[in-house]
Amino acid sequence: MSNQDYFDAISNGDCEKVEYFLNTPFFDINCVNNNNFTGLQLACYHGQNEIVNLFIDKNANVNFCIDKHQYSPLCLGALSRNFGIVDILLTNGANVQHTTSLKKNALDLMSLIGYFNMAHYILYHFPKSVLSWFGSLNNVKELDSIYEIFMITNISFINIIKKIEAMPDILEINENRINLQYELVKYFSTKNEKLSIKLHYISGIIYEISNIRKTISFKQIYKRFKNSTNSAYGCTIKNYIIEKLLRSFAFQHIDEFKLMMAIRNEVDNNQNIFVRYLYNVYPNRTPSCHVCDEDGIDLYKCSKCHKGQYCSKICQKIDWNLHKAKCCLLEKN
């Protein structure tokens, strides 16, 4: 079989055939096709997770590229909008600072095309193995849940609460969890200051929701936290938690925290300073969900008034009690 068969197998997602080539003695894992793409680059471009894993198992160089435009596997994985591939590459040493022939790195490319969720995933990524360095968790499921919620890209209150509701075990806070979260924040305060602030923020919300959940249901929690001018109490509880998180951050000497505090006067009272500083950093963002602020081009609108826009049925359901009066008025007009 020829090299063309090898590249066709990658494009078609034929894992068995690709594995056969990779196990062939003296096979050059860095051989290129007509576009000077290696097999790993092509697999990233086509979003073939399993095949990317095969290359990682064979110790392929995750930064190797000789194509005309210098698109690294990470750039191609990000452009294919595949979080799984990006996670694999970053965990195995992909260089975030690698630039294309246009002097754009993966973060630049994502913000250029308006895919901000991927940009933030790359910016705040850390390997799951880091969790096992500090303390001990009860089981693998708990570790997976903690990692998943720490890696979320949309850090609005509502979106974090949605994640917590889907993973109820995450509310079972114990001494090991508290130690783990503190050590993570401490570790990243010297490695990635913004990530340190993000982890402190998410950990604090989990702790607060854990306490609130003891007395009220998630439906009531959503009602209190829904960001609306008709819900003054919801805004009050959010501001209370934000102020508490700002005061309790243990590493207030770091530069990023000082910068965040410096812009507080520019932020509206109802706006979350953490979201403003850590997430809403790009101009010209794509349309977002009215409830959780999730970016997306696949948002759907309220079928009655066509004004309210949501990322999911869950968000529409959360918003309905506040939206229905406005909706009926708009429909009548």
C-alpha positions in Angstrom: 0.0 0.0 0.0 1.1 3.5 -0.8 1.4 6.7 1.3 -1.7 7.9 -0.4 -3.6 5.0 1.0 -2.3 6.0 4.4 -3.6 9.6 4.1 -6.9 8.4 2.7 -7.3 6.1 5.7 -6.8 9.1 8.0 -9.3 11.3 6.1 -11.8 8.4 6.2 -11.3 7.7 9.9 -10.1 4.1 9.2 -8.3 3.4 12.5 -7.3 -0.2 11.7 -5.6 0.8 8.5 -3.8 3.7 10.1 -2.6 1.5 12.9 -1.3 -1.0 10.4 0.8 1.7 8.8 2.1 3.1 12.1 3.1 -0.4 13.2 5.0 -1.1 9.9 8.8 -1.2 10.6 10.7 1.9 9.4 7.5 3.7 8.6 8.1 7.5 8.7 5.5 9.0 11.0 6.3 12.5 9.7 5.8 11.7 6.0 3.7 14.4 4.3 1.0 14.5 1.6 0.7 16.8 -1.4 -0.1 19.8 0.9 2.9 19.0 3.2 0.5 17.9 6.0 1.7 15.1 8.3 -0.7 12.3 9.3 -1.2 14.0 12.7 -2.0 17.3 11.1 -4.5 15.7 8.7 -6.2 13.8 11.6 -6.5 17.1 13.6 -7.9 18.9 10.5 -10.6 16.2 10.0 -11.4 15.9 13.8 -10.4 12.3 14.1 -9.9 11.8 17.8 -9.1 8.1 17.8 -6.5 8.5 15.1 -4.9 11.5 17.0 -4.6 9.2 20.0 -2.8 6.6 17.8 -0.2 9.2 16.9 0.2 10.2 20.5 0.7 6.6 21.5 3.5 6.4 18.9 5.2 9.5 20.4 4.5 11.7 17.3 5.8 15.3 17.6 2.7 17.4 18.4 4.4 20.6 17.2 5.9 19.3 13.9 4.7 21.1 10.7 6.4 22.0 7.4 3.3 23.1 5.4 3.3 26.4 3.5 1.1 28.2 6.1 2.8 26.6 9.2 -0.5 25.3 10.7 0.5 23.2 13.7 -1.7 20.3 14.8 -3.0 22.5 17.6 -4.1 25.2 15.2 -5.8 22.6 13.0 -7.5 20.9 16.0 -8.8 24.3 17.2 -10.1 25.2 13.7 -11.9 21.9 13.5 -13.6 23.0 16.8 -12.8 19.7 18.5 -12.2 20.2 22.2 -11.2 16.5 22.6 -8.3 16.9 20.2 -7.2 20.2 21.6 -7.1 18.6 25.1 -5.0 15.7 23.9 -2.5 18.0 22.2 -2.2 20.5 25.0 -1.8 17.6 27.6 1.0 16.2 25.5 3.0 19.4 25.1 1.5 21.3 22.2 3.1 24.8 21.9 0.3 27.4 22.4 2.7 30.2 21.2 3.4 28.6 17.8 2.5 31.1 15.0 1.4 30.5 11.4 2.9 32.2 8.4 0.4 35.0 9.2 1.9 35.5 12.6 -1.2 34.1 14.3 -1.2 31.5 17.1 -4.1 29.2 17.9 -5.7 31.8 20.3 -5.4 34.5 17.7 -7.1 32.3 15.1 -10.0 31.5 17.4 -10.7 35.1 18.3 -10.3 36.1 14.7 -13.1 33.8 13.6 -15.2 34.5 16.6 -14.9 31.1 18.3 -14.3 32.5 21.8 -15.2 29.3 23.7 -12.2 27.5 22.1 -9.9 30.5 22.7 -10.8 30.4 26.4 -10.4 26.6 26.6 -6.9 26.9 25.3 -6.1 29.9 27.5 -7.2 28.3 30.7 -6.3 24.7 29.9 -4.4 22.5 32.4 -3.9 18.7 32.3 -6.2 16.5 34.4 -3.1 14.9 35.9 -2.4 18.1 37.9 -5.5 17.3 40.1 -3.7 14.1 41.4 -0.7 16.1 42.6 -2.7 17.7 45.5 -4.6 15.8 48.1 -6.8 12.8 47.3 -10.4 12.4 46.0 -12.8 9.7 46.7 -13.0 8.2 43.3 -12.3 8.7 39.6 -15.9 10.0 38.9 -15.4 12.8 41.4 -12.0 13.7 39.8 -13.7 13.8 36.4 -16.5 16.0 37.6 -14.2 18.5 39.3 -12.0 18.7 36.2 -15.0 19.1 33.9 -16.4 22.0 35.9 -13.0 23.7 36.2 -12.5 23.5 32.4 -15.9 25.1 31.5 -15.4 28.2 29.2 -18.7 30.0 30.1 -18.3 31.1 33.7 -21.6 33.0 34.2 -23.4 32.1 37.4 -26.3 30.4 35.6 -24.0 28.2 33.5 -22.0 27.0 36.5 -25.2 26.2 38.4 -26.5 24.3 35.3 -23.3 22.2 35.4 -23.6 21.7 39.2 -27.2 20.5 38.8 -26.0 17.9 36.2 -23.3 16.7 38.6 -24.9 16.6 42.1 -21.9 14.7 43.6 -19.8 17.8 43.2 -21.8 19.4 46.0 -20.5 16.8 48.5 -17.7 19.1 49.8 -15.2 17.6 52.2 -11.8 18.6 53.7 -9.9 16.8 50.9 -11.8 18.9 48.3 -11.2 22.2 50.1 -7.4 21.4 50.4 -7.3 20.4 46.7 -8.9 23.6 45.5 -6.7 25.8 47.7 -3.5 24.0 46.5 -4.6 24.3 42.9 -5.2 28.1 43.2 -1.8 28.4 45.0 0.0 26.4 42.4 -1.4 28.4 39.4 -0.9 31.8 41.2 2.7 31.5 40.0 2.1 29.6 36.7 -1.1 31.1 35.2 -2.5 33.9 37.3 -5.8 34.2 35.4 -6.4 30.5 35.7 -5.7 30.8 39.5 -8.5 33.5 39.7 -10.9 31.4 37.6 -10.4 28.3 39.8 -10.9 30.3 43.0 -14.1 31.8 41.5 -15.6 28.5 40.5 -14.6 26.8 43.8 -16.3 29.6 45.7 -19.5 29.3 43.7 -19.6 25.5 44.3 -19.2 26.1 48.0 -22.0 28.8 48.1 -24.4 26.7 46.1 -23.7 23.7 48.3 -24.9 25.7 51.3 -27.9 27.2 49.5 -29.0 23.9 48.1 -29.5 22.5 51.7 -32.6 24.7 52.1 -34.0 25.4 48.6 -34.4 23.6 45.2 -32.4 24.3 42.1 -35.6 25.9 40.5 -35.5 28.5 43.3 -31.8 28.9 43.0 -32.2 29.8 39.3 -34.9 32.3 40.1 -32.6 34.0 42.6 -29.6 34.1 40.4 -31.3 35.0 37.1 -29.8 38.3 35.9 -32.8 40.5 35.4 -33.9 44.0 36.4 -37.1 42.4 37.7 -35.1 40.3 40.2 -33.4 42.7 42.6 -32.9 40.0 45.2 -31.1 37.8 42.6 -28.7 40.7 41.8 -28.1 41.2 45.5 -27.1 37.6 46.2 -24.8 37.6 43.2 -23.1 40.8 44.3 -22.8 39.4 47.8 -21.0 36.3 46.5 -18.8 38.3 44.2 -17.6 40.6 47.0 -17.0 37.6 49.3 -14.9 35.9 46.6 -12.9 39.1 46.0 -12.1 39.4 49.7 -11.3 35.7 50.2 -8.8 35.4 47.4 -5.6 34.4 49.2 -3.1 35.8 46.6 -4.2 39.4 46.1 -0.6 40.4 45.4 -0.5 38.9 42.0 -0.6 41.2 39.0 -3.8 39.8 37.3 -5.8 40.3 40.5 -4.6 43.9 40.8 -5.6 44.5 37.2 -9.0 43.0 37.7 -9.6 45.2 40.8 -8.4 48.3 38.9 -11.3 48.0 36.4 -14.0 47.5 39.0 -15.1 51.2 38.8 -15.8 50.7 35.1 -18.1 47.7 35.7 -21.9 48.1 36.0 -23.2 47.1 39.5 -25.1 44.2 37.9 -22.2 42.9 35.9 -20.0 40.1 37.2 -16.4 41.4 37.5 -15.0 37.9 37.1 -16.8 37.3 33.9 -15.9 40.8 32.6 -12.2 40.2 33.3 -11.7 36.5 32.6 -14.2 35.9 29.8 -15.7 39.0 28.1 -12.3 40.2 26.9 -13.0 40.2 23.1 -14.9 42.9 21.2 -17.6 42.0 18.7 -18.6 38.8 20.4 -21.2 36.5 18.7 -24.8 36.6 19.9 -25.3 35.0 23.3 -28.0 33.3 25.3 -30.1 35.7 27.4 -29.8 33.5 30.4 -26.3 32.0 30.7 -24.5 34.3 28.2 -23.3 31.2 26.2 -21.8 32.3 22.8 -23.2 30.6 19.7 -24.5 30.9 16.2 -27.0 28.0 16.8 -29.1 29.9 19.4 -32.8 29.6 18.8 -35.4 32.3 19.6 -38.7 32.2 21.5 -41.4 30.9 19.1 -43.9 33.5 20.2 -42.1 36.9 20.3 -38.9 35.9 18.4 -36.9 38.2 20.8 -35.7 36.0 23.6 -32.8 33.8 22.5 -31.5 30.7 24.2 -28.8 28.1 23.9 -31.0 25.3 25.3 -34.5 24.3 26.5 -33.1 24.4 30.1 -32.2 28.1 29.8 -35.6 28.9 28.2 -37.4 27.1 31.0 -35.3 29.1 33.6 -36.2 32.4 31.9 -39.9 31.7 31.2 -41.4 33.1 34.5 -39.7 36.4 33.9 -40.0 36.4 30.1 -43.7 35.5 29.7 -45.2 38.9 30.6 -42.8 40.7 28.2 -43.4 37.9 25.6 -47.2 38.3 25.6 -46.8 42.1 25.2 -44.4 41.8 22.3 -46.6 39.2 20.6 -49.7 41.5 20.9 -47.8 44.4 19.4 
